Amino acid sequence: MQAQPELDNFICFAMYTASHAMNRVYKPLLDAHGLTYPQYLRLV
């Protein structure tokens, strides 16, 4: 039986992790303006 690849080896997991980290960083800053990170990206 073939071994299952580790979750860390999937690009989609890496992209999800990076996106989640960015949301955590920007959330306190954007909350003051009533914006979410996707809304901020739309403005930029």
PDB file of C-alpha atoms in Angstrom:
ATOM      1  CA  MET A   1       0.000   0.000   0.000  1.00  0.00           C
ATOM      2  CA  GLN A   2       1.258   3.455  -0.912  1.00  0.00           C
ATOM      3  CA  ALA A   3       1.904   5.893   1.948  1.00  0.00           C
ATOM      4  CA  GLN A   4      -0.326   8.954   2.157  1.00  0.00           C
ATOM      5  CA  PRO A   5       1.473  12.274   1.581  1.00  0.00           C
ATOM      6  CA  GLU A   6       1.841  14.586   4.549  1.00  0.00           C
ATOM      7  CA  LEU A   7      -0.659  17.452   4.771  1.00  0.00           C
ATOM      8  CA  ASP A   8       2.216  19.966   4.742  1.00  0.00           C
ATOM      9  CA  ASN A   9       3.168  18.768   1.241  1.00  0.00           C
ATOM     10  CA  PHE A  10      -0.049  20.024  -0.354  1.00  0.00           C
ATOM     11  CA  ILE A  11       0.170  23.484  -1.956  1.00  0.00           C
ATOM     12  CA  CYS A  12      -3.464  24.204  -1.105  1.00  0.00           C
ATOM     13  CA  PHE A  13      -2.697  23.719   2.605  1.00  0.00           C
ATOM     14  CA  ALA A  14       0.283  26.081   2.368  1.00  0.00           C
ATOM     15  CA  MET A  15      -1.862  28.711   0.643  1.00  0.00           C
ATOM     16  CA  TYR A  16      -4.634  28.317   3.228  1.00  0.00           C
ATOM     17  CA  THR A  17      -2.122  28.663   6.079  1.00  0.00           C
ATOM     18  CA  ALA A  18      -0.583  31.808   4.566  1.00  0.00           C
ATOM     19  CA  SER A  19      -4.011  33.351   3.958  1.00  0.00           C
ATOM     20  CA  HIS A  20      -5.098  32.602   7.514  1.00  0.00           C
ATOM     21  CA  ALA A  21      -1.899  34.153   8.899  1.00  0.00           C
ATOM     22  CA  MET A  22      -2.472  37.340   6.876  1.00  0.00           C
ATOM     23  CA  ASN A  23      -6.040  37.584   8.160  1.00  0.00           C
ATOM     24  CA  ARG A  24      -4.804  37.286  11.762  1.00  0.00           C
ATOM     25  CA  VAL A  25      -2.232  40.045  11.243  1.00  0.00           C
ATOM     26  CA  TYR A  26      -4.552  42.529   9.565  1.00  0.00           C
ATOM     27  CA  LYS A  27      -7.752  41.858  11.554  1.00  0.00           C
ATOM     28  CA  PRO A  28      -7.017  44.215  14.496  1.00  0.00           C
ATOM     29  CA  LEU A  29      -6.001  46.997  12.107  1.00  0.00           C
ATOM     30  CA  LEU A  30      -8.992  46.594   9.818  1.00  0.00           C
ATOM     31  CA  ASP A  31     -11.567  46.165  12.608  1.00  0.00           C
ATOM     32  CA  ALA A  32     -11.102  49.833  13.484  1.00  0.00           C
ATOM     33  CA  HIS A  33     -12.365  50.692   9.988  1.00  0.00           C
ATOM     34  CA  GLY A  34     -15.085  48.038   9.833  1.00  0.00           C
ATOM     35  CA  LEU A  35     -13.322  46.167   7.034  1.00  0.00           C
ATOM     36  CA  THR A  36     -12.382  42.554   6.425  1.00  0.00           C
ATOM     37  CA  TYR A  37      -9.136  41.550   4.702  1.00  0.00           C
ATOM     38  CA  PRO A  38     -10.907  40.677   1.405  1.00  0.00           C
ATOM     39  CA  GLN A  39     -12.656  44.076   1.494  1.00  0.00           C
ATOM     40  CA  TYR A  40      -9.275  45.747   2.079  1.00  0.00           C
ATOM     41  CA  LEU A  41      -7.787  43.903  -0.898  1.00  0.00           C
ATOM     42  CA  ARG A  42     -10.676  45.105  -3.042  1.00  0.00           C
ATOM     43  CA  LEU A  43      -9.945  48.697  -2.045  1.00  0.00           C
ATOM     44  CA  VAL A  44      -6.264  48.372  -2.865  1.00  0.00           C
TER      45      VAL A  44
END
